[in-house]
PDB file of C-alpha atoms in Angstrom:
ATOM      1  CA  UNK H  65     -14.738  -1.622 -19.985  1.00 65.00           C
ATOM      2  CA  UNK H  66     -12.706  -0.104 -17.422  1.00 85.00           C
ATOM      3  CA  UNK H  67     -12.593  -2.691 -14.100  1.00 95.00           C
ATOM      4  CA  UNK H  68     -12.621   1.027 -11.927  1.00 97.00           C
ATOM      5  CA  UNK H  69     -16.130   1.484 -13.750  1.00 97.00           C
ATOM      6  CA  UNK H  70     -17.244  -1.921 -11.946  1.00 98.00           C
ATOM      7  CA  UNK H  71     -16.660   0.560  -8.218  1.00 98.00           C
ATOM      8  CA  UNK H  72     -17.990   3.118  -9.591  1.00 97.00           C
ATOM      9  CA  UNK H  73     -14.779   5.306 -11.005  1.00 97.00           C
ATOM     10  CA  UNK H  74     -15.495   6.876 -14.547  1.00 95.00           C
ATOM     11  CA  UNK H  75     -11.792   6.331 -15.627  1.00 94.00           C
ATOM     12  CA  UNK H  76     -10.859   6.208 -19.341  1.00 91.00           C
ATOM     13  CA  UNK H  77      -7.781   8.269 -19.691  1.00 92.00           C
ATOM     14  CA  UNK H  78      -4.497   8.517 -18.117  1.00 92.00           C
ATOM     15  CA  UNK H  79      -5.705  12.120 -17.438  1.00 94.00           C
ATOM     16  CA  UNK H  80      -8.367  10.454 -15.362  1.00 94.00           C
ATOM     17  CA  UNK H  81      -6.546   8.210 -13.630  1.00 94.00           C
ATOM     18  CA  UNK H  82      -4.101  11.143 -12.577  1.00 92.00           C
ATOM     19  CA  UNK H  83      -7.418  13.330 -11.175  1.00 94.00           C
ATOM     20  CA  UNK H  84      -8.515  10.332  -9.141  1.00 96.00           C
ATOM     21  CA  UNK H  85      -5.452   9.808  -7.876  1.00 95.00           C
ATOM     22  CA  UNK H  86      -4.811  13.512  -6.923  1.00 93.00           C
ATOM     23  CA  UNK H  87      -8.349  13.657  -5.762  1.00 94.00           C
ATOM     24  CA  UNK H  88      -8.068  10.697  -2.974  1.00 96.00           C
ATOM     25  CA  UNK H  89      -4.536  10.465  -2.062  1.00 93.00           C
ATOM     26  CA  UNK H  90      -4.651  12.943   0.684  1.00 92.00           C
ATOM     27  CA  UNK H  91      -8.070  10.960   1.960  1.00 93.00           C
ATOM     28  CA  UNK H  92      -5.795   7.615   1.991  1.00 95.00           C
ATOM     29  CA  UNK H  93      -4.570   5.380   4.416  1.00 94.00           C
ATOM     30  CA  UNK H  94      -0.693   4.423   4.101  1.00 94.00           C
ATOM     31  CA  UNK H  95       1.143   1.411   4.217  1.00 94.00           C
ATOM     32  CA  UNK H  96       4.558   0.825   4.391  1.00 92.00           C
ATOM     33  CA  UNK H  97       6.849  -2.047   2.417  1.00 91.00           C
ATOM     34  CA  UNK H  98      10.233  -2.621   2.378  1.00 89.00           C
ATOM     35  CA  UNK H  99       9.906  -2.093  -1.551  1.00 90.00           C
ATOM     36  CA  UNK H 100       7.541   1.320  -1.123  1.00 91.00           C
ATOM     37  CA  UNK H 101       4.672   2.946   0.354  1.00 94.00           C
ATOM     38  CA  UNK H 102       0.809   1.958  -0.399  1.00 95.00           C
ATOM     39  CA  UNK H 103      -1.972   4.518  -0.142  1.00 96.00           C
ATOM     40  CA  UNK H 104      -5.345   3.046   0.211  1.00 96.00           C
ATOM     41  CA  UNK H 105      -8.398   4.986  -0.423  1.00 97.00           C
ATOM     42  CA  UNK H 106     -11.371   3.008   0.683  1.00 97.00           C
ATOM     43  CA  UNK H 107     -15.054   4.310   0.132  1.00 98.00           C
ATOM     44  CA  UNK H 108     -18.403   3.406   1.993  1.00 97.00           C
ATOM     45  CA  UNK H 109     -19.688   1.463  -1.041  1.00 98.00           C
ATOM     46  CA  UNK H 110     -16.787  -1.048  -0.645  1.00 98.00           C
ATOM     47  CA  UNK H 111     -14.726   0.511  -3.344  1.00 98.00           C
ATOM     48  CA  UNK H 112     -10.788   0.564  -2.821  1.00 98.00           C
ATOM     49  CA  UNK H 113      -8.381   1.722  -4.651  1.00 98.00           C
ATOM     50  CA  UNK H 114      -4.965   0.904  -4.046  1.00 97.00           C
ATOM     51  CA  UNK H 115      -2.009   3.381  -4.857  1.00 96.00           C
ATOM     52  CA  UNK H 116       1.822   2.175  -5.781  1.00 94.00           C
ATOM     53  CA  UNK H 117       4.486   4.948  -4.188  1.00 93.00           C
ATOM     54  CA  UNK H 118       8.562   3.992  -4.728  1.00 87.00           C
ATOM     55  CA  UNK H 119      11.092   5.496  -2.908  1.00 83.00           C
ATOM     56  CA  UNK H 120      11.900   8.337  -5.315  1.00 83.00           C
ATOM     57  CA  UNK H 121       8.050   9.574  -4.874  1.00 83.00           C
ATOM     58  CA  UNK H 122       6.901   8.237  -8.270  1.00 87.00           C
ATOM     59  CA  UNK H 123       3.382   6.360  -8.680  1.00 90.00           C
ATOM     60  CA  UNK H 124       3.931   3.082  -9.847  1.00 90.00           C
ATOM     61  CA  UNK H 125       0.775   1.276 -10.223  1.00 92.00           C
ATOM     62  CA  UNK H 126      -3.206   2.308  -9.567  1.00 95.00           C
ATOM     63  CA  UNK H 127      -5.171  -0.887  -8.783  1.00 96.00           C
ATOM     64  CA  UNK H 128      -9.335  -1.492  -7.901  1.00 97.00           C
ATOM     65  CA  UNK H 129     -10.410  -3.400  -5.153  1.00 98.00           C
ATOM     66  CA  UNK H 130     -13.702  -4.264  -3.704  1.00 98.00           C
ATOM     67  CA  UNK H 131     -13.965  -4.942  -0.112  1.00 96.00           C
ATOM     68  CA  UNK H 132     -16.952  -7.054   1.007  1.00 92.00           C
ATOM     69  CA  UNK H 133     -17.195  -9.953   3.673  1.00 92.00           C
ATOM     70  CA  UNK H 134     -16.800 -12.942   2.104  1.00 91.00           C
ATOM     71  CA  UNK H 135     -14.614 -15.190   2.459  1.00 91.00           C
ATOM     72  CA  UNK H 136     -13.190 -18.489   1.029  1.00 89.00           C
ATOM     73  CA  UNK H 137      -9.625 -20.746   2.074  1.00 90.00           C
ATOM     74  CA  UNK H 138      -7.261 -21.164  -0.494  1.00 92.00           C
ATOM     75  CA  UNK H 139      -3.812 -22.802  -0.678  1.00 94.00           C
ATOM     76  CA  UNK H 140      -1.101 -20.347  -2.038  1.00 95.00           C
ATOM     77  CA  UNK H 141       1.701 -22.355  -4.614  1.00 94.00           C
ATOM     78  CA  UNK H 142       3.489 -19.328  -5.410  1.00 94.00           C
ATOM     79  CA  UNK H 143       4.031 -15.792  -5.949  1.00 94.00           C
ATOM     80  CA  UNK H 144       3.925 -14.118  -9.251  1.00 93.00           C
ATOM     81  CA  UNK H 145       5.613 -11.009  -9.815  1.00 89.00           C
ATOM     82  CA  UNK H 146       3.621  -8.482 -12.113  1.00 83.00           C
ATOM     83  CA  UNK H 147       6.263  -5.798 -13.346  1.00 76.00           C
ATOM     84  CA  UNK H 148       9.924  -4.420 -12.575  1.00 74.00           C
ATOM     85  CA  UNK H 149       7.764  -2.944  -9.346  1.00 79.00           C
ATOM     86  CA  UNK H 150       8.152  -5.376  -6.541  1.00 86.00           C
ATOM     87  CA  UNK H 151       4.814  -3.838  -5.113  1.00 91.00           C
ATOM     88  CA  UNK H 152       2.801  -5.494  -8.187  1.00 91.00           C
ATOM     89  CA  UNK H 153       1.969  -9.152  -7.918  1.00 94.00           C
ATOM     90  CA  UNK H 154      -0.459 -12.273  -7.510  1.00 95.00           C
ATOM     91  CA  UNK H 155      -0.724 -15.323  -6.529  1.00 96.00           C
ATOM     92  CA  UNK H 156      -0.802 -18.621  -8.176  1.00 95.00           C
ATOM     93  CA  UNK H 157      -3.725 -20.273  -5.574  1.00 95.00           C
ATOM     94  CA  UNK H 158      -5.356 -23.601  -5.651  1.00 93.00           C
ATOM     95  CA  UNK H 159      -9.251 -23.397  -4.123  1.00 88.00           C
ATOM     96  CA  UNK H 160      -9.742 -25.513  -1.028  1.00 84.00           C
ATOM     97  CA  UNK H 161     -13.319 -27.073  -0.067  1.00 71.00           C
ATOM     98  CA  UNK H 162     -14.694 -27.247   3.126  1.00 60.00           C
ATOM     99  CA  UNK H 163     -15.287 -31.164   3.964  1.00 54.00           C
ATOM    100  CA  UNK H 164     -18.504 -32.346   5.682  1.00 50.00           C
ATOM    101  CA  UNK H 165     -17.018 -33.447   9.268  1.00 46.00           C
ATOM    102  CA  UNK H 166     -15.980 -29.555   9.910  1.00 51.00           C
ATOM    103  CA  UNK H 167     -14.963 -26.265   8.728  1.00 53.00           C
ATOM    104  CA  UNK H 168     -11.070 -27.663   8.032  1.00 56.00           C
ATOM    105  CA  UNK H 169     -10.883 -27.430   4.310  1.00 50.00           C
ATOM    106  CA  UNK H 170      -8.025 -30.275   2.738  1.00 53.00           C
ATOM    107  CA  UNK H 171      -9.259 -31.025  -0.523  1.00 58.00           C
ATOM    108  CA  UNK H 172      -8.276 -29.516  -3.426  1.00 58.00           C
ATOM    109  CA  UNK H 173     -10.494 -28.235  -5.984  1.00 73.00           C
ATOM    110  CA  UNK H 174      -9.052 -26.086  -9.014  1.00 84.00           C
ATOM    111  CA  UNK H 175      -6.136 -23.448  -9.229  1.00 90.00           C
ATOM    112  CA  UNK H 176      -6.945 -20.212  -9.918  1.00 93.00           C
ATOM    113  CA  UNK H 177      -4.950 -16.719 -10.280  1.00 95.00           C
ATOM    114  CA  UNK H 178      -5.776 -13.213  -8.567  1.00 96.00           C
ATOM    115  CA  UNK H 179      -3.865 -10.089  -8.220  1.00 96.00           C
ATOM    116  CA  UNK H 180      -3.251  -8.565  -4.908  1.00 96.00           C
ATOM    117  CA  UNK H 181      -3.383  -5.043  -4.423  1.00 96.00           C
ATOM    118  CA  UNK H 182      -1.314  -4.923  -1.565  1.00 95.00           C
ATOM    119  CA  UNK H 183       1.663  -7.816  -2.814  1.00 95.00           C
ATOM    120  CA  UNK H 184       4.419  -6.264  -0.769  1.00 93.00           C
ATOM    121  CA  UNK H 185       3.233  -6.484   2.347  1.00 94.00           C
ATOM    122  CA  UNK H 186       3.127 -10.274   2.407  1.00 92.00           C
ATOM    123  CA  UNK H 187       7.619 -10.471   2.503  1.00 87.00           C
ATOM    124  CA  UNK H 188       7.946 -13.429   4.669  1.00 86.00           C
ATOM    125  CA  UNK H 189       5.101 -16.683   3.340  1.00 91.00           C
ATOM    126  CA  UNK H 190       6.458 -20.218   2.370  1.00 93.00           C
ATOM    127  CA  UNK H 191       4.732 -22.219   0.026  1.00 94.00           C
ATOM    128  CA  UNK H 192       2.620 -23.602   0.288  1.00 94.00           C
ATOM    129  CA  UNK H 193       0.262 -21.206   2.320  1.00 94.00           C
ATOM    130  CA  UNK H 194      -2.789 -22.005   3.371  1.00 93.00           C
ATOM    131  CA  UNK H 195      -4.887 -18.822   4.272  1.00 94.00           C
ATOM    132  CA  UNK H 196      -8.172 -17.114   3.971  1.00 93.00           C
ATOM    133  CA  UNK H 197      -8.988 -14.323   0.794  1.00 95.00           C
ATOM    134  CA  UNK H 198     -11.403 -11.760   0.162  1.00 95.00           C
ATOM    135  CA  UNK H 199     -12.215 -12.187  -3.349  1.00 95.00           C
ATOM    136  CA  UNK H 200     -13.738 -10.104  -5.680  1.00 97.00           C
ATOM    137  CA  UNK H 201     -14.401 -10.948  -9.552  1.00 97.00           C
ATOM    138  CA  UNK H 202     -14.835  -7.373 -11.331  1.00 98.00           C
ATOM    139  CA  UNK H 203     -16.614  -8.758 -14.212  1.00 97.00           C
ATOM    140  CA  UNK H 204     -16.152  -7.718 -18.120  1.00 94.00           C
ATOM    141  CA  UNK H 205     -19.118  -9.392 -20.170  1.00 93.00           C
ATOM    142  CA  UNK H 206     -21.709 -10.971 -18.223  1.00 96.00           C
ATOM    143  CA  UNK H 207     -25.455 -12.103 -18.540  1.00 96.00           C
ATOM    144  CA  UNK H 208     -28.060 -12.936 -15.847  1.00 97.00           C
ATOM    145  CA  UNK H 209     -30.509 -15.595 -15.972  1.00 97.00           C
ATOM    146  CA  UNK H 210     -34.054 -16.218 -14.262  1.00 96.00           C
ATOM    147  CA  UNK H 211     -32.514 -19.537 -13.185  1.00 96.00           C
ATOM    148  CA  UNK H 212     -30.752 -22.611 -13.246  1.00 96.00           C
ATOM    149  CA  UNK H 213     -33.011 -24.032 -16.197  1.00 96.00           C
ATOM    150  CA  UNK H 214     -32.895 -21.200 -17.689  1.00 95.00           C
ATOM    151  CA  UNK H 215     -29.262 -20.877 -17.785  1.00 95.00           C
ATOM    152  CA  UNK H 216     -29.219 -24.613 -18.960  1.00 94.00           C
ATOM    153  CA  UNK H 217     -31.823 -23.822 -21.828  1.00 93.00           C
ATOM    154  CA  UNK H 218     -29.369 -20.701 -22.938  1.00 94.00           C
ATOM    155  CA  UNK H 219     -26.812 -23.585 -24.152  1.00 92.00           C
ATOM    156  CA  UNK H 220     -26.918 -24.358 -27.427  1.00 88.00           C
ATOM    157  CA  UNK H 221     -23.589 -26.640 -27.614  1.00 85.00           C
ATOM    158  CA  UNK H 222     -22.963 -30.668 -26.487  1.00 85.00           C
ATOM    159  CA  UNK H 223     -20.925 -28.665 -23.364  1.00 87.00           C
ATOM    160  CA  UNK H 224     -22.667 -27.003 -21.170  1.00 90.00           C
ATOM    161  CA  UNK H 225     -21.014 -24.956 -18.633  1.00 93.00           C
ATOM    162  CA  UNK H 226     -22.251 -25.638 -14.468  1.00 94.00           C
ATOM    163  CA  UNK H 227     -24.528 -23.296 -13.005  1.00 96.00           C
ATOM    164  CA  UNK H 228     -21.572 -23.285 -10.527  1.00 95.00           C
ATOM    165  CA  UNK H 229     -18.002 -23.286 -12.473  1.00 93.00           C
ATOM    166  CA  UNK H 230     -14.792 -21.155 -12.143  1.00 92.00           C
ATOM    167  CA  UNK H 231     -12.595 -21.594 -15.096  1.00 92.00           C
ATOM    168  CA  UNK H 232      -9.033 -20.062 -15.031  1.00 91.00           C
ATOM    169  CA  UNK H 233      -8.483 -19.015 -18.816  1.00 90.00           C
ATOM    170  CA  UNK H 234      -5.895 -16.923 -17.562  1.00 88.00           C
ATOM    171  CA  UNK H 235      -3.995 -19.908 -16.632  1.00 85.00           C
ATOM    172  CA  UNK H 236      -5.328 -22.070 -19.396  1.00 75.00           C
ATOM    173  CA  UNK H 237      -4.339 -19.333 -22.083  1.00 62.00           C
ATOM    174  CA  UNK H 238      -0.373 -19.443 -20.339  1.00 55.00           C
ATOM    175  CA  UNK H 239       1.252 -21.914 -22.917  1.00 51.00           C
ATOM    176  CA  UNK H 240       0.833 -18.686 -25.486  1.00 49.00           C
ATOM    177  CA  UNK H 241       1.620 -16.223 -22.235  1.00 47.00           C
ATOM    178  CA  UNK H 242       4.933 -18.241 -21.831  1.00 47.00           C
ATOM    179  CA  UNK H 243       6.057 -17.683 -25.642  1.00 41.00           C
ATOM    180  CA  UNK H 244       5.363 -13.971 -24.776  1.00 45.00           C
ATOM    181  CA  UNK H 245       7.368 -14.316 -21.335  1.00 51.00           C
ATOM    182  CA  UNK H 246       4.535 -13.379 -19.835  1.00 67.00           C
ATOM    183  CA  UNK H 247       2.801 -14.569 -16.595  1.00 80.00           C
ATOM    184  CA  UNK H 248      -0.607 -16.243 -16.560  1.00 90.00           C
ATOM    185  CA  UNK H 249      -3.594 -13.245 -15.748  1.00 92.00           C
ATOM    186  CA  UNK H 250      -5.731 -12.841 -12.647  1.00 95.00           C
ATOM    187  CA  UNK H 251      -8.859 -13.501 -15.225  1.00 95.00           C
ATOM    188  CA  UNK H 252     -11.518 -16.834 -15.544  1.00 95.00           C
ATOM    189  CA  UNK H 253     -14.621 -17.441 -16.799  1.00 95.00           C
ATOM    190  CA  UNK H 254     -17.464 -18.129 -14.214  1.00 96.00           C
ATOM    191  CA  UNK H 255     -21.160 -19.246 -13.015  1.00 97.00           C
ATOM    192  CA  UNK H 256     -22.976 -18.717  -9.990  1.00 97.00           C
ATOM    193  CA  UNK H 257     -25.798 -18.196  -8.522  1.00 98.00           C
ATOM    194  CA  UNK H 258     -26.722 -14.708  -7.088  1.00 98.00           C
ATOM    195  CA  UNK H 259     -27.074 -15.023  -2.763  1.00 98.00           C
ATOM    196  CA  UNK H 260     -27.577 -10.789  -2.598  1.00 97.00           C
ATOM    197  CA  UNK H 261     -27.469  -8.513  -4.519  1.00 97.00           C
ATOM    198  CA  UNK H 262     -27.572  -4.348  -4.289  1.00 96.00           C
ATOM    199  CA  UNK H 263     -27.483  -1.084  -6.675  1.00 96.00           C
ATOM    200  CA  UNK H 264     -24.755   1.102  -4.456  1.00 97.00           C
ATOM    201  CA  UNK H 265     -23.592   4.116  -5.118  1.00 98.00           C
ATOM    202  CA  UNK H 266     -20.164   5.050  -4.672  1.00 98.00           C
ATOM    203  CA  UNK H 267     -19.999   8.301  -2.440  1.00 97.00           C
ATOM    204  CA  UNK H 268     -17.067  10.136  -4.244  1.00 97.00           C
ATOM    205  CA  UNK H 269     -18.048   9.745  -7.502  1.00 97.00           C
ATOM    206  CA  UNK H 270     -21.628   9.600  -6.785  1.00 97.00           C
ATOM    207  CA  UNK H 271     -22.075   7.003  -9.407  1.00 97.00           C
ATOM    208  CA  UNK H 272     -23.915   3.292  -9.136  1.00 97.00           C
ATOM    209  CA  UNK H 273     -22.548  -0.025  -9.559  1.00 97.00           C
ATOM    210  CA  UNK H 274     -23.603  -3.561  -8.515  1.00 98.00           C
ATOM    211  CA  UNK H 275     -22.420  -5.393  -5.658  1.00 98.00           C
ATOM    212  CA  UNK H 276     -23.156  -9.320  -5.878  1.00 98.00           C
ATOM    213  CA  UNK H 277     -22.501 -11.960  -3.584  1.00 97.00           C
ATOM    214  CA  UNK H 278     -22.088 -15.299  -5.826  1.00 97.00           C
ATOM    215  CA  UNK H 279     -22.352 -18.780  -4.986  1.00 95.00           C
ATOM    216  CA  UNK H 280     -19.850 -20.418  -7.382  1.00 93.00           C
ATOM    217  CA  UNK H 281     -16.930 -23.293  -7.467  1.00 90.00           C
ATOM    218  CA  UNK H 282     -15.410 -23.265  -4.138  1.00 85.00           C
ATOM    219  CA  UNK H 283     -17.754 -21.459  -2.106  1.00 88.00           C
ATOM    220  CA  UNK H 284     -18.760 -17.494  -2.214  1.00 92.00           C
ATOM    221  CA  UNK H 285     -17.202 -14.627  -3.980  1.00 93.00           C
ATOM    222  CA  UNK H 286     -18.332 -10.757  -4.449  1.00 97.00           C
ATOM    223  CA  UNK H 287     -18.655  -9.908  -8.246  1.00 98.00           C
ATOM    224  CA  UNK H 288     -18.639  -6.052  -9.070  1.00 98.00           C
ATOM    225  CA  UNK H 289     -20.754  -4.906 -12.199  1.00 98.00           C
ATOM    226  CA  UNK H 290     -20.507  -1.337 -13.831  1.00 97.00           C
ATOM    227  CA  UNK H 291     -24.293   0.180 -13.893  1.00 96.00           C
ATOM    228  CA  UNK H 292     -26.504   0.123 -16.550  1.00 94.00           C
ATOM    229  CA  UNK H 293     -25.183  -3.432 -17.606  1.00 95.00           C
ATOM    230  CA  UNK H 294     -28.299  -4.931 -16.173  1.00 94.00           C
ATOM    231  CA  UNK H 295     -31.583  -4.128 -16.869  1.00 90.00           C
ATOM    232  CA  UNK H 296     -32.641  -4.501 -13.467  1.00 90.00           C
ATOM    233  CA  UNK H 297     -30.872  -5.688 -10.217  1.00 93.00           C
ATOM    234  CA  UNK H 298     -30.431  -9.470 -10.114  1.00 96.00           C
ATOM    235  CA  UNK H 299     -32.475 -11.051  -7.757  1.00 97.00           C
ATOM    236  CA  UNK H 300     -31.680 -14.281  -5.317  1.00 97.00           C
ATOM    237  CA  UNK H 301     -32.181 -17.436  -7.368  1.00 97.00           C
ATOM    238  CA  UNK H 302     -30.314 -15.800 -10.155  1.00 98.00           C
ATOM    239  CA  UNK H 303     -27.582 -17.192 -12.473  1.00 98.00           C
ATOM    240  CA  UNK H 304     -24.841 -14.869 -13.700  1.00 98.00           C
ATOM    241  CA  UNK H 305     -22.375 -16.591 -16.229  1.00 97.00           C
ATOM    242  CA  UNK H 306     -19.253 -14.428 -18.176  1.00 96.00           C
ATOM    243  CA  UNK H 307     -15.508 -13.263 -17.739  1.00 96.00           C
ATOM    244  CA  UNK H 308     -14.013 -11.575 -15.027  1.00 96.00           C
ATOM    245  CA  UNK H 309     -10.759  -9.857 -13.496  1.00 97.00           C
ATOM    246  CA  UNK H 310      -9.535 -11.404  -9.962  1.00 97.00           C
ATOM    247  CA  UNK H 311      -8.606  -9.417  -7.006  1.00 97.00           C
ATOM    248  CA  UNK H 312      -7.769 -10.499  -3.559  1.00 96.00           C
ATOM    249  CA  UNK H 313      -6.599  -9.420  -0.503  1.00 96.00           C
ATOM    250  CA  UNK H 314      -5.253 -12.349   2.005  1.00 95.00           C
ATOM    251  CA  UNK H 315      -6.574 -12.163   5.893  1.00 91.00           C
ATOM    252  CA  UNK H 316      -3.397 -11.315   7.107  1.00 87.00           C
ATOM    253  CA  UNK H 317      -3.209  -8.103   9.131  1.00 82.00           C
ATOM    254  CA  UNK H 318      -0.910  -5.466   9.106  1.00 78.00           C
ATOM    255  CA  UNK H 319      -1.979  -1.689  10.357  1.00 69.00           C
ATOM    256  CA  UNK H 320      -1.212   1.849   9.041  1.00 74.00           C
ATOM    257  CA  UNK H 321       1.349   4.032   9.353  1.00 72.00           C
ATOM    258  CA  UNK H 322       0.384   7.324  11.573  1.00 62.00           C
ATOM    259  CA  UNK H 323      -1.376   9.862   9.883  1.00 52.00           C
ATOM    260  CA  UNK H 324       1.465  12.381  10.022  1.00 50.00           C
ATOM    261  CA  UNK H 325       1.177  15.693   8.151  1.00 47.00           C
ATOM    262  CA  UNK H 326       2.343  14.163   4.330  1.00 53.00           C
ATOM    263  CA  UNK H 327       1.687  18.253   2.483  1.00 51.00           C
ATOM    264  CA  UNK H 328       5.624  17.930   1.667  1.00 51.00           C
ATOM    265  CA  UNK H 329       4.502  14.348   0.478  1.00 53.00           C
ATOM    266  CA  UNK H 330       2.076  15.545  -1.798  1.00 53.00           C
ATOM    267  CA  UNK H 331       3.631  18.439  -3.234  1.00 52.00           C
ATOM    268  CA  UNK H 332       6.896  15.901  -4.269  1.00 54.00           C
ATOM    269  CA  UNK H 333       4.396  13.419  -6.326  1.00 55.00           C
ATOM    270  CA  UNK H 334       2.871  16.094  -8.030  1.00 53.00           C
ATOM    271  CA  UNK H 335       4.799  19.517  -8.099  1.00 52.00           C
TER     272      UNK H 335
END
């Protein structure tokens, strides 16, 4: 299943993807890198989509995002470049939880991977970096339960995962990746329980997805969900347990270019 299917974005062909693209890059907000130029299209549902431009006008990478309002400290190791592109990349991150005296979190809980959508524009960190992310899991196969016992009862096997749990198999899966000279994926499996939960429609497309806030490992995270993979929408008090994709965006700001007249733009990306 296509993660752009999780916003809301029917997208199954590179002749889709090049429609979309054509479709909302004149309705995008740009960003400049010393490496290229990022065009952000961002819809009322909370969908983003995050456009790739190099300096000889050529798309170089199409990326989802959801933007919601949660979010959670983390403790950056490293930076992992994604292609030749040095606008694609992720972080290597290690969760941080909040101890009781305060809201300074110290102690470290599990690494985890997520791609960024907007890499580039984050030149100047040292490592380690302790920040703030807005995380969201766009999920691939997942199940809901009524609750935590009956999450439990669903376990057939001596382990049993948490009703809480974020597992990075994209990390664990990296001695293999390695062999392939490849670096470890943005992807874990997870538990949590559902804190909201709504059917939105994305206002482009007009299609519906679901937008969860989850309570897992480390604190809260928004999960995206293509419609029609639940019966109903999850309620409160709900478990949801499966794989997902990572994407993050740190709380650092940065601000748009101007929104000068970009027809001459346009014309050189696509003829």
């Amino acid at each position: 299943m296509s993660n752009f299917l999780n916003i809301g974005f029917e997208v199954n062909s590179e002749e889709d993807l090049h429609n979309l693209v054509e479709h909302i890059l004149p309705k995008s907000k740009e960003y400049t890198s010393q490496h290229g130029t990022y065009f952000c299209y961002s819809d009322p549902s909370g969908a983003d989509v995050w456009m790739q431009v190099n300096d000889a006008y050529h798309i170089t990478g199409v990326y989802p995002h959801f933007c919601g309002n949660c979010r959670r400290q983390v403790r950056l190791a490293s930076g992992i470049d994604r292609s030749d592109s040095a606008m694609d990349g992720a972080f290597h991150a290690w969760i941080l939880q909040l101890e009781d005296s305060g809201s300074e979190a110290t102690d470290t809980t599990a690494p985890f991977v997520f791609d960024v959508p907007d890499y580039a524009m984050y030149p100047t960190l040292t490592y380690p970096y302790t920040t703030n992310v807005q995380l969201a899991a766009f999920a691939g196969d997942v199940l809901c339960f009524r609750d935590e016992a009956h999450f439990e009862l669903s376990q057939m096997s001596e382990f049993k995962w948490a009703s809480k749990s974020l597992v990075p198999n994209g990390l664990l899966n990296n001695g293999e990746q390695r062999a392939q000279e490849s670096a470890p994926a943005a992807t874990c499996v997870f538990a949590g329980e559902v804190v909201t939960a709504e059917r939105r429609q994305n206002t482009l497309s007009e299609k519906y997805f679901y937008a969860l806030v989850i309570d897992t490992l480390g604190g809260k995270l928004h999960l995206v969900v293509a419609d029609g993979v639940f019966e109903e929408t999850p309620a409160p008090g709900n478990i949801v347990h499966g794989q997902c994709w990572l994407s993050g965006k740190l709380d650092i700001d940065y601000v748009a270019d101007g929104s000068e007249e970009k027809k001459g733009f346009f014309s050189r990306l696509f003829g």
